[in-house]
Short mmCIF file of C-alpha atoms in Angstrom, two decimals:
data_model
loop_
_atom_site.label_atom_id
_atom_site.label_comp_id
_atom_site.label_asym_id
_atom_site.label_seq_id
_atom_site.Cartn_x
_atom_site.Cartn_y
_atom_site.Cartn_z
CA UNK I 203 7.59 26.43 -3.15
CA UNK I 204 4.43 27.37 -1.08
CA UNK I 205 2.63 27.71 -4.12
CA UNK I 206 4.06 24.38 -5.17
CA UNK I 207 3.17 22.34 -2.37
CA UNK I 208 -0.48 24.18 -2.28
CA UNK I 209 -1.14 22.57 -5.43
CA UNK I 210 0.81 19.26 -4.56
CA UNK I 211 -1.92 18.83 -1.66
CA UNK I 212 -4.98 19.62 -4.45
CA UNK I 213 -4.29 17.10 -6.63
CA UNK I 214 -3.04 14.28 -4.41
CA UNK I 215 -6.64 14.88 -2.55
CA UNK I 216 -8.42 14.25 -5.50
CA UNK I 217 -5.67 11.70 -7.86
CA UNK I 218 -3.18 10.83 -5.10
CA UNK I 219 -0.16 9.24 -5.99
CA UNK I 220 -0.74 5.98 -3.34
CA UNK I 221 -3.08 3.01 -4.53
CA UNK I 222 -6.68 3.74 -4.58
CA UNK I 223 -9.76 1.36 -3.67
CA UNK I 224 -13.18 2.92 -5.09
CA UNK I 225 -16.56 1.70 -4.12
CA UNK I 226 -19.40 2.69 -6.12
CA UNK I 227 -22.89 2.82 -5.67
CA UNK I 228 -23.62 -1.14 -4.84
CA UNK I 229 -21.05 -0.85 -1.69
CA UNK I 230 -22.12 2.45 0.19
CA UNK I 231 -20.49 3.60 3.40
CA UNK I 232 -23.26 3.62 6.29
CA UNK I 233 -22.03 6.84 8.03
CA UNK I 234 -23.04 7.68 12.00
CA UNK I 235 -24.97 10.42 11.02
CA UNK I 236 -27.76 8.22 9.35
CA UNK I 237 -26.62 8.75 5.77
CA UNK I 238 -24.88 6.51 3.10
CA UNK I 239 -21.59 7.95 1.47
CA UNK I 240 -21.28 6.89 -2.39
CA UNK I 241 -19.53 6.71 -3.83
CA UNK I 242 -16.40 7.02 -1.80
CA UNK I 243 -12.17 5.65 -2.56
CA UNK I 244 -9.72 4.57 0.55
CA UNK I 245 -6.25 5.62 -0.47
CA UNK I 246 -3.43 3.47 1.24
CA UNK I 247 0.16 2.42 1.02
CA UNK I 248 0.84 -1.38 1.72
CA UNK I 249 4.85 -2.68 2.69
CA UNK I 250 5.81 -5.91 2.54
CA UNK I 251 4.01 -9.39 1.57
CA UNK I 252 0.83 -10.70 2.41
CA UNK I 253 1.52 -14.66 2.96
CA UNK I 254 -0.64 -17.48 1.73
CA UNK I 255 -2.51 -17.52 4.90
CA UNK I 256 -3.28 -13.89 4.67
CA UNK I 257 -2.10 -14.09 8.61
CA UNK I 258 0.53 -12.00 8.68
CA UNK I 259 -1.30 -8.32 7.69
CA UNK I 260 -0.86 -5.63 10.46
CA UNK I 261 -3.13 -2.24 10.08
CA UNK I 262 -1.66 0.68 10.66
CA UNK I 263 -3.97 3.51 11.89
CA UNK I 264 -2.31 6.72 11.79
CA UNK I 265 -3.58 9.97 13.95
CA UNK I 266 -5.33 13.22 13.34
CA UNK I 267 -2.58 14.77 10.54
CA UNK I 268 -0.64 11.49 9.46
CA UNK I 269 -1.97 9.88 6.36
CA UNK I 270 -1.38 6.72 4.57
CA UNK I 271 2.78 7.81 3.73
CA UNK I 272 3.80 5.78 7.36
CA UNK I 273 6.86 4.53 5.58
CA UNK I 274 7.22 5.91 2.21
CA UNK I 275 7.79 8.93 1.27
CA UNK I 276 5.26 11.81 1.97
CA UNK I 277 4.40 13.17 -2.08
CA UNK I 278 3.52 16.51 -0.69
CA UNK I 279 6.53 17.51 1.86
CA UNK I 280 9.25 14.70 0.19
CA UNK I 281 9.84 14.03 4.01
CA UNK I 282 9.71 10.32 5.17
CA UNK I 283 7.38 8.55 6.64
CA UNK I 284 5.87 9.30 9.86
CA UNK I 285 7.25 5.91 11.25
CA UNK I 286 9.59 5.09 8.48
CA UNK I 287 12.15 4.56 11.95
CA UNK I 288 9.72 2.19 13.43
CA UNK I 289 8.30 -0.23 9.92
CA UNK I 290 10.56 -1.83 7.33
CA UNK I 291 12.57 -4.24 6.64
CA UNK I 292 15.00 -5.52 9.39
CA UNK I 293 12.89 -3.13 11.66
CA UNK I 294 10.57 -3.57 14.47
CA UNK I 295 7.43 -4.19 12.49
CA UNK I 296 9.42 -6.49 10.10
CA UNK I 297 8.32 -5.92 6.28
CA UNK I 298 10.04 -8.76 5.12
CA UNK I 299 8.02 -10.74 7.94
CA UNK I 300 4.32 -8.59 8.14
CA UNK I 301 2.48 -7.09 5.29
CA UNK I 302 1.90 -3.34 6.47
CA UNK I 303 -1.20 -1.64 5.56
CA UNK I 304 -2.37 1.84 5.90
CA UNK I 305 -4.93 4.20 4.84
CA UNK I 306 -5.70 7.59 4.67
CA UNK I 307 -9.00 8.12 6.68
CA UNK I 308 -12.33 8.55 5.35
CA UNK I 309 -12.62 12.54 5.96
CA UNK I 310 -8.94 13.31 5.28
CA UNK I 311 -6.86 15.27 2.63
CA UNK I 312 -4.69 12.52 1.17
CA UNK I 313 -6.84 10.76 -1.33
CA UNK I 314 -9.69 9.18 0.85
CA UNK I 315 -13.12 10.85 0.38
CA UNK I 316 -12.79 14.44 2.26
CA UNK I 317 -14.10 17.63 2.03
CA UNK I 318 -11.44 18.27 -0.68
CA UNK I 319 -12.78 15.76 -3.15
CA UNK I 320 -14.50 16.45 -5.63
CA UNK I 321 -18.65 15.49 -5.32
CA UNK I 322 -19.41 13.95 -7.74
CA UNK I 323 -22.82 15.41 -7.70
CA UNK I 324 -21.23 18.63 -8.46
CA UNK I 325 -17.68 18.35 -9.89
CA UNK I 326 -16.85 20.15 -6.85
CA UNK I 327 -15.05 19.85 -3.33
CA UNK I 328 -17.61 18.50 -0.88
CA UNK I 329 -16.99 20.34 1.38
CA UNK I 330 -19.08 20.83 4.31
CA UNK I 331 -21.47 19.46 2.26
CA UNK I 332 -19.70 16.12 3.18
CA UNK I 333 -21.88 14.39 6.30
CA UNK I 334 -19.54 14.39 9.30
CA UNK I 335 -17.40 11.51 9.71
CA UNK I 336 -16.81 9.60 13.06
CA UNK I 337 -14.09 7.16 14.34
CA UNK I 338 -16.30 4.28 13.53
CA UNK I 339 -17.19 5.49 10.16
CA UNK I 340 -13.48 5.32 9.50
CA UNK I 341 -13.22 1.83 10.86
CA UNK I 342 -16.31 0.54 8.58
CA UNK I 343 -14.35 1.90 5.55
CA UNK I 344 -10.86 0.47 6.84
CA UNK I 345 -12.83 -3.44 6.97
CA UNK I 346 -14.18 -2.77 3.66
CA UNK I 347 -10.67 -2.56 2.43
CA UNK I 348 -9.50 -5.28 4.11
CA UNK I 349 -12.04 -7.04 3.22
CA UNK I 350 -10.37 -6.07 -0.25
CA UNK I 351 -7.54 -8.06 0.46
CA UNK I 352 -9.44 -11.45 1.64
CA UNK I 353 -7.99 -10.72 5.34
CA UNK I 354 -10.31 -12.23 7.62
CA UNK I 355 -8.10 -11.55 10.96
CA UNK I 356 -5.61 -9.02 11.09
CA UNK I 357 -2.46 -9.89 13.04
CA UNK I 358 -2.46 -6.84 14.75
CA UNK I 359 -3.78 -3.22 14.52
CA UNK I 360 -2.19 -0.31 16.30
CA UNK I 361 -2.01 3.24 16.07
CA UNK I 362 -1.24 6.48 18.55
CA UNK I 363 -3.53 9.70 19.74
CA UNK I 364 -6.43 9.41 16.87
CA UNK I 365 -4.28 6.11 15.71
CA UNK I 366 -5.16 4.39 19.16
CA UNK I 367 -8.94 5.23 18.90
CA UNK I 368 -9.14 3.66 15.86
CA UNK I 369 -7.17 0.70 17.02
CA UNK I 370 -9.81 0.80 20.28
CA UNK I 371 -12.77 1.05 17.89
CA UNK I 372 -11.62 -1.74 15.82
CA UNK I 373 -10.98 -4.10 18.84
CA UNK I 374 -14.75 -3.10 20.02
CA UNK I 375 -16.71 -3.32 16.48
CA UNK I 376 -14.82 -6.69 15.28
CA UNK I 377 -12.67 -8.52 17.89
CA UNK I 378 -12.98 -11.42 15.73
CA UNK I 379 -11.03 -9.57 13.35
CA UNK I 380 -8.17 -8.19 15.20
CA UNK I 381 -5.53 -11.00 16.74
CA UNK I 382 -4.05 -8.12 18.42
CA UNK I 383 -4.18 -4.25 19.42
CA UNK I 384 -1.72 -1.74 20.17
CA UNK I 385 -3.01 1.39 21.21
CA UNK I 386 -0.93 3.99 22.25
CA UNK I 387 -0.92 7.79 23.71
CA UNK I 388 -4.89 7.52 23.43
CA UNK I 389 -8.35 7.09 25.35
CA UNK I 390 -11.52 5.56 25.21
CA UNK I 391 -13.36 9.20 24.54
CA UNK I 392 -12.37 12.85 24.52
CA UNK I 393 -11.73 15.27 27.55
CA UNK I 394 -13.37 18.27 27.85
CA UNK I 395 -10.03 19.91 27.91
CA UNK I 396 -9.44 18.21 24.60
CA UNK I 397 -12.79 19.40 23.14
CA UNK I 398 -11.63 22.70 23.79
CA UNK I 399 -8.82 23.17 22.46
CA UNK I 400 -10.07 21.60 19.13
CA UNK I 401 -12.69 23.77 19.22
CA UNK I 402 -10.31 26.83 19.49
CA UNK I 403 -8.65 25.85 16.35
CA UNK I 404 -11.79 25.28 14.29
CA UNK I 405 -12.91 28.53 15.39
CA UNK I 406 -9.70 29.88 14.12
CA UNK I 407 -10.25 28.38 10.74
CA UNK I 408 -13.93 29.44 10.50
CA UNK I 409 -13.01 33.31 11.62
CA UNK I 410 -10.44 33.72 8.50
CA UNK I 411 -12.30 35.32 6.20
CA UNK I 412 -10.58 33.24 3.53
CA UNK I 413 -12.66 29.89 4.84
CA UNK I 414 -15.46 31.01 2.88
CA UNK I 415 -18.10 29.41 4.84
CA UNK I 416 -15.92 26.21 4.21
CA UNK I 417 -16.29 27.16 0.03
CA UNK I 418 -12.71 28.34 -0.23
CA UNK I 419 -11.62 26.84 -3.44
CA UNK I 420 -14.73 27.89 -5.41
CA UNK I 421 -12.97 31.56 -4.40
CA UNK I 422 -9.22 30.74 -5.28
CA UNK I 423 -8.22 30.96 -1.19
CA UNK I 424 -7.45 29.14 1.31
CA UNK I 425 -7.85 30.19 5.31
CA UNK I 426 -4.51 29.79 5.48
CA UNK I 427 -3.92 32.36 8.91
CA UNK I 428 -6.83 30.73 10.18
CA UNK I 429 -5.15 26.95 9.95
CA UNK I 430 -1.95 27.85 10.78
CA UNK I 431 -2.96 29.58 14.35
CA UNK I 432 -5.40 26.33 14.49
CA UNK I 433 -1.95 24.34 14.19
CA UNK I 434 -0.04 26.47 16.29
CA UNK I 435 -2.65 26.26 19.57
CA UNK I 436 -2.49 21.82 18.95
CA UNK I 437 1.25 21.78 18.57
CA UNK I 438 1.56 22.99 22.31
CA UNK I 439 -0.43 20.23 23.29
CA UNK I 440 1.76 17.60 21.70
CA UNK I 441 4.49 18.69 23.80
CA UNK I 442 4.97 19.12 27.53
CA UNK I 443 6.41 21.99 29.73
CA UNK I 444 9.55 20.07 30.15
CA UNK I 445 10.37 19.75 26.89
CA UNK I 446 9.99 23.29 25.64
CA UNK I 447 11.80 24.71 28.65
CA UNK I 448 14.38 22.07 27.36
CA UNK I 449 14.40 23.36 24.16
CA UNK I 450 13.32 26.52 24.03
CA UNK I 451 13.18 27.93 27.93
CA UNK I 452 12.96 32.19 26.73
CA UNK I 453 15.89 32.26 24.69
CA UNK I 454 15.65 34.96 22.21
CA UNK I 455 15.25 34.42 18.62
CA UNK I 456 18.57 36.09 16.54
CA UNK I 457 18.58 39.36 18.41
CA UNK I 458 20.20 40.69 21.20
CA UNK I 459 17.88 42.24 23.09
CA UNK I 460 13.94 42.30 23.52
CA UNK I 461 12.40 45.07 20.23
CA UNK I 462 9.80 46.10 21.99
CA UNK I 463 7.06 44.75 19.00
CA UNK I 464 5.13 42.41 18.18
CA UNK I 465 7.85 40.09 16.12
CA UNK I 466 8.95 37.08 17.14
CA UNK I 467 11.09 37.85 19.85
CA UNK I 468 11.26 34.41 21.29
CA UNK I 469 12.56 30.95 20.01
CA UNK I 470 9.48 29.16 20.81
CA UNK I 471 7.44 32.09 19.50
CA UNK I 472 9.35 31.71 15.97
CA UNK I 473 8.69 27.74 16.42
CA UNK I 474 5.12 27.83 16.60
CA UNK I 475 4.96 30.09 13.55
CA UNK I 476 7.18 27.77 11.58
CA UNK I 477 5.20 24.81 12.25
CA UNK I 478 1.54 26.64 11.58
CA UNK I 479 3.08 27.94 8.47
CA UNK I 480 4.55 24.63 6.99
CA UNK I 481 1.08 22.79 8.10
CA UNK I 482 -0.80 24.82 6.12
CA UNK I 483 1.44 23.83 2.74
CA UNK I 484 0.38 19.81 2.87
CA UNK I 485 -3.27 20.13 5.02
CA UNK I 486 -6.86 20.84 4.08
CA UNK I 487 -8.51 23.08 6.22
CA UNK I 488 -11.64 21.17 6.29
CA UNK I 489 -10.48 18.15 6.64
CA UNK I 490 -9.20 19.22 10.10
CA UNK I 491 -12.34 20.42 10.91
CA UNK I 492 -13.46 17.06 10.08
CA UNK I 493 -10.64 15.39 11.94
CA UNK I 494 -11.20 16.96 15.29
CA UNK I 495 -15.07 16.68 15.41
CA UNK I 496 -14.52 12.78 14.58
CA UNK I 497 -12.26 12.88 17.80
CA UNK I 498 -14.53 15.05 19.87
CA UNK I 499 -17.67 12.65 18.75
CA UNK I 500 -15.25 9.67 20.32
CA UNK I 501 -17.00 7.96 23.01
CA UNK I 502 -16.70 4.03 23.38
CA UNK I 503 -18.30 3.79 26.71
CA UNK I 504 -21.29 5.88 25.70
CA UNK I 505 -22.33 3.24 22.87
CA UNK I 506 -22.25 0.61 25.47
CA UNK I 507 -24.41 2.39 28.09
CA UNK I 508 -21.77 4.31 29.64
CA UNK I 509 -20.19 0.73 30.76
CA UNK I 510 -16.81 0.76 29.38
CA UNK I 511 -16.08 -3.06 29.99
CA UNK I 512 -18.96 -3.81 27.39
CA UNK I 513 -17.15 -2.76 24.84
CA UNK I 514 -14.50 -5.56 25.12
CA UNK I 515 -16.93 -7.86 26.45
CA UNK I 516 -16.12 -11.45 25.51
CA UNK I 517 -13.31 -10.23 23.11
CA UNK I 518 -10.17 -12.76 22.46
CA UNK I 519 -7.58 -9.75 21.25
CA UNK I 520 -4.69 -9.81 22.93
CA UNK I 521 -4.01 -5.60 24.31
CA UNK I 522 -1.17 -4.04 25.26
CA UNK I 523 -1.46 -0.17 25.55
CA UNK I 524 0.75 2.27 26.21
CA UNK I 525 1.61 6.14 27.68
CA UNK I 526 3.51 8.33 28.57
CA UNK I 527 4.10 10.40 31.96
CA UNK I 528 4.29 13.74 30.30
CA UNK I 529 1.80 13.44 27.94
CA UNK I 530 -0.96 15.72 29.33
CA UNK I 531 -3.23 15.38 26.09
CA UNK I 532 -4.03 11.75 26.58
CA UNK I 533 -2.72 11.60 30.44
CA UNK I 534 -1.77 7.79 31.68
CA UNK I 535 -5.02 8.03 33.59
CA UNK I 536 -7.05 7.40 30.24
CA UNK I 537 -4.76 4.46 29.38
CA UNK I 538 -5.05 2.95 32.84
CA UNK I 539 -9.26 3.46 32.51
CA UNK I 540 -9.05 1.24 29.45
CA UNK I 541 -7.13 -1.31 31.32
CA UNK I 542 -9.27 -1.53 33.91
CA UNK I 543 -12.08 -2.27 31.53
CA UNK I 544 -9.99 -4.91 29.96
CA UNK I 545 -9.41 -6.29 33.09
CA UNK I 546 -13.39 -6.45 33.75
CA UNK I 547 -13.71 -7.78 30.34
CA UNK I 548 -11.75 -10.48 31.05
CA UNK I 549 -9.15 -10.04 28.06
CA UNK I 550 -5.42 -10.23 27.64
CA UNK I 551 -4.07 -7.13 28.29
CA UNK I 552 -0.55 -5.38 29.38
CA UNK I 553 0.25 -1.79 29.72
CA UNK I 554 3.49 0.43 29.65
CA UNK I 555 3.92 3.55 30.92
CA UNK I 556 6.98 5.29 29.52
CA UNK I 557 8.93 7.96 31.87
CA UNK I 558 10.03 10.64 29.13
CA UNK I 559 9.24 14.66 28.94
CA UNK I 560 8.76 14.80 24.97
CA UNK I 561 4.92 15.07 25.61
CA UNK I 562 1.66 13.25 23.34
CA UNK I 563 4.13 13.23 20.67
CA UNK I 564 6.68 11.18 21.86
CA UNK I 565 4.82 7.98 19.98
CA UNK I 566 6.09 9.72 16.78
CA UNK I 567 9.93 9.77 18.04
CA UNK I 568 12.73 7.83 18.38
CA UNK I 569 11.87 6.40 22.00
CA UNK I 570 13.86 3.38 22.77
CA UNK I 571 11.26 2.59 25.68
CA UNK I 572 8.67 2.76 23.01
CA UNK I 573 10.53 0.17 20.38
CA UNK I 574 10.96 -2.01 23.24
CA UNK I 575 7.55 -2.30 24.32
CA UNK I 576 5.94 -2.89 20.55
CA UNK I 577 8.66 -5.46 20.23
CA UNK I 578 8.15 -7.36 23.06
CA UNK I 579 4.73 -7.32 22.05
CA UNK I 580 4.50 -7.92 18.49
CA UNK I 581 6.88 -10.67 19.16
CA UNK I 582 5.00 -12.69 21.71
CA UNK I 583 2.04 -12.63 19.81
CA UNK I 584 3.46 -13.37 16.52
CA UNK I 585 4.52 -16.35 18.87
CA UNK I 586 1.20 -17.23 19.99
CA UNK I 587 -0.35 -16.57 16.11
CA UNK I 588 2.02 -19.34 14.95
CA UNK I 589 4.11 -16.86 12.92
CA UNK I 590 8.22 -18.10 12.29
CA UNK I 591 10.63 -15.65 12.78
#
């Protein structure tokens, strides 16, 4: 099944099974790093029905290992969608109302350009021959395919953790192309403490000597020890103290007694394990390289001489951004620092802050609070867009 999924994750990085938009040489990607990517394909899912206004589209951006699959089935895993609870029809974000769109990021594993497609160049995996890939870059290539679709405002964009900086980035590069934002569990840059801990799981991946100086498929390997410890270290950042303690507190894992070894003798020990090991079966290990330097490289203040506010300045998107009080990842502090800039900006903006102890991840989960909030949000300014019920 490993084997299976190993392959599933190959070809669906270089011939995914989703709808494909390729650009060739006459539409390059400008990249941050001063080069031109082409040519380069966007890989997305859309839901729903774009109306004869084209007014009704909402972008979905999704965060650092989501892809396009938010409410379809994933092809690798066969698990649903990563907020199949939250989008379809009857649902919260309405698909017999909106016309859902999401893509898998420039720089991921899921059909976009990544390190796992092949170079053209070279009938190879890029690689880290592939010219690192920033939020913004992602946002240029998400306008160029809605662009595709003759959108010329979206109704809304929102996303959660690298979701929301996209959403943020969006709202900064082309407010008069986003009626709305919703972003949620995020920040306007990355901590220090976040930098970190991203950095201890690329050095994980780099130290297996099955990364092959990021040339592991040319050998037949993957780094997958490497990746999964990588996965392992992030997971405990999704969640909070609370919550494990919940779950986990230092119940013993089907034994009796402590062994005295090096097994795992503790639930939570046997948890992490499970979830490195099943990450590695549907995730490139370059591409979360790539992932986590695009977050680390996030800085909107900094492009606007450190003077957050700028970013927004004159923008007419209607914000409402939320957190949550256990989420020590993307603490409420970063939410309420982006508020504050609204507020200097002079835009439309509310903010929730949800009391829960699931942790960063609690965006992805069945959090009434959460539902309520996008509802009451989506709503009023599907109200104020002129869009029926």
């Amino acid at each position: 099944m490993v084997a299976l999924r190993t392959k599933r994750t190959n070809n669906e990085a270089v011939e995914p099974s989703s709808p494909v938009l390729r650009f060739g040489a006459d539409k390059p990607l400008k990249l941050d790093a001063g080069t031109l990517l082409s040519p380069f394909q966007i890989a997305y899912k859309t839901y729903g029905t774009l109306n004869d206004a084209r007014s009704n589209a909402i972008l979905v951006c999704h965060a650092l290992t989501g892809d396009q699959h938010v409410a379809s089935t994933n092809p690798v895993t066969g698990k649903p969608g990563w907020w199949e609870v939250l989008i379809g029809p009857g649902k919260i974000i309405d698909t017999s109302r909106f016309f859902v769109i999401c893509s898998n990021v420039i720089g991921g594993c899921l059909g976009s350009t990544g390190p796992a497609s092949t170079n053209p160049a070279t009938g190879k995996p890029h690689g880290l021959d592939l010219p690192i890939i920033t939020i913004r870059d992602m946002v240029r290539a998400q306008l160029m395919l809605i662009d595709h679709f003759g959108i010329e405002k979206l109704f809304s964009v929102l996303g959660g953790s690298m979701g929301g900086m996209q959403v943020l980035q969006w709202a900064s590069s082309y407010p008069e192309r986003v009626f709305s934002a919703l972003p949620i569990a995020t920040g306007a840059r990355h901590s220090s403490q976040n930098i970190a801990f991203h950095e201890v799981g690329r050095q994980a991946v780099m130290a297996d000597p099955d990364w092959h100086g990021g040339k592991y498929f040319e050998h037949g390997k993957r780094p997958e020890k490497g990746l999964a410890v990588a996965r392992m270290a992030a997971h405990i950042t999704y969640l909070s103290e609370a919550a494990l303690h919940r779950k986990f507190g230092r119940n013993l894992q089907d034994r009796e007694a402590l062994t005295f070894g090096f097994d795992a003798d503790f639930q939570i020990e046997s948890y992490l394990r499970h979830q490195g090991m099943t990450f590695v079966d549907r995730f490139d290990a370059n591409s979360y390289l790539y992932m986590t330097r695009a977050m680390d490289y996030f800085d909107l203040a900094a492009d606007h001489g450190g003077r957050l506010a700028d970013a927004f300045a004159g923008t007419r998107t209607r914000f409402c951004l939320v957190s949550f009080t256990s989420d020590w990842l993307f603490p409420t502090e970063e939410s309420r620092s982006v508020v504050h800039a609204l507020n200097a900006a002079g835009a439309s903006v509310s903010f929730v802050e949800i009391e829960t102890d699931r942790g960063h991840d609690a965006f992805l989960l069945d959090e009434p609070e959460l539902f309520a909030a996008i509802n009451g949000f989506i709503a009023s300014a599907a109200r104020a867009r002129g869009l029926s019920a």
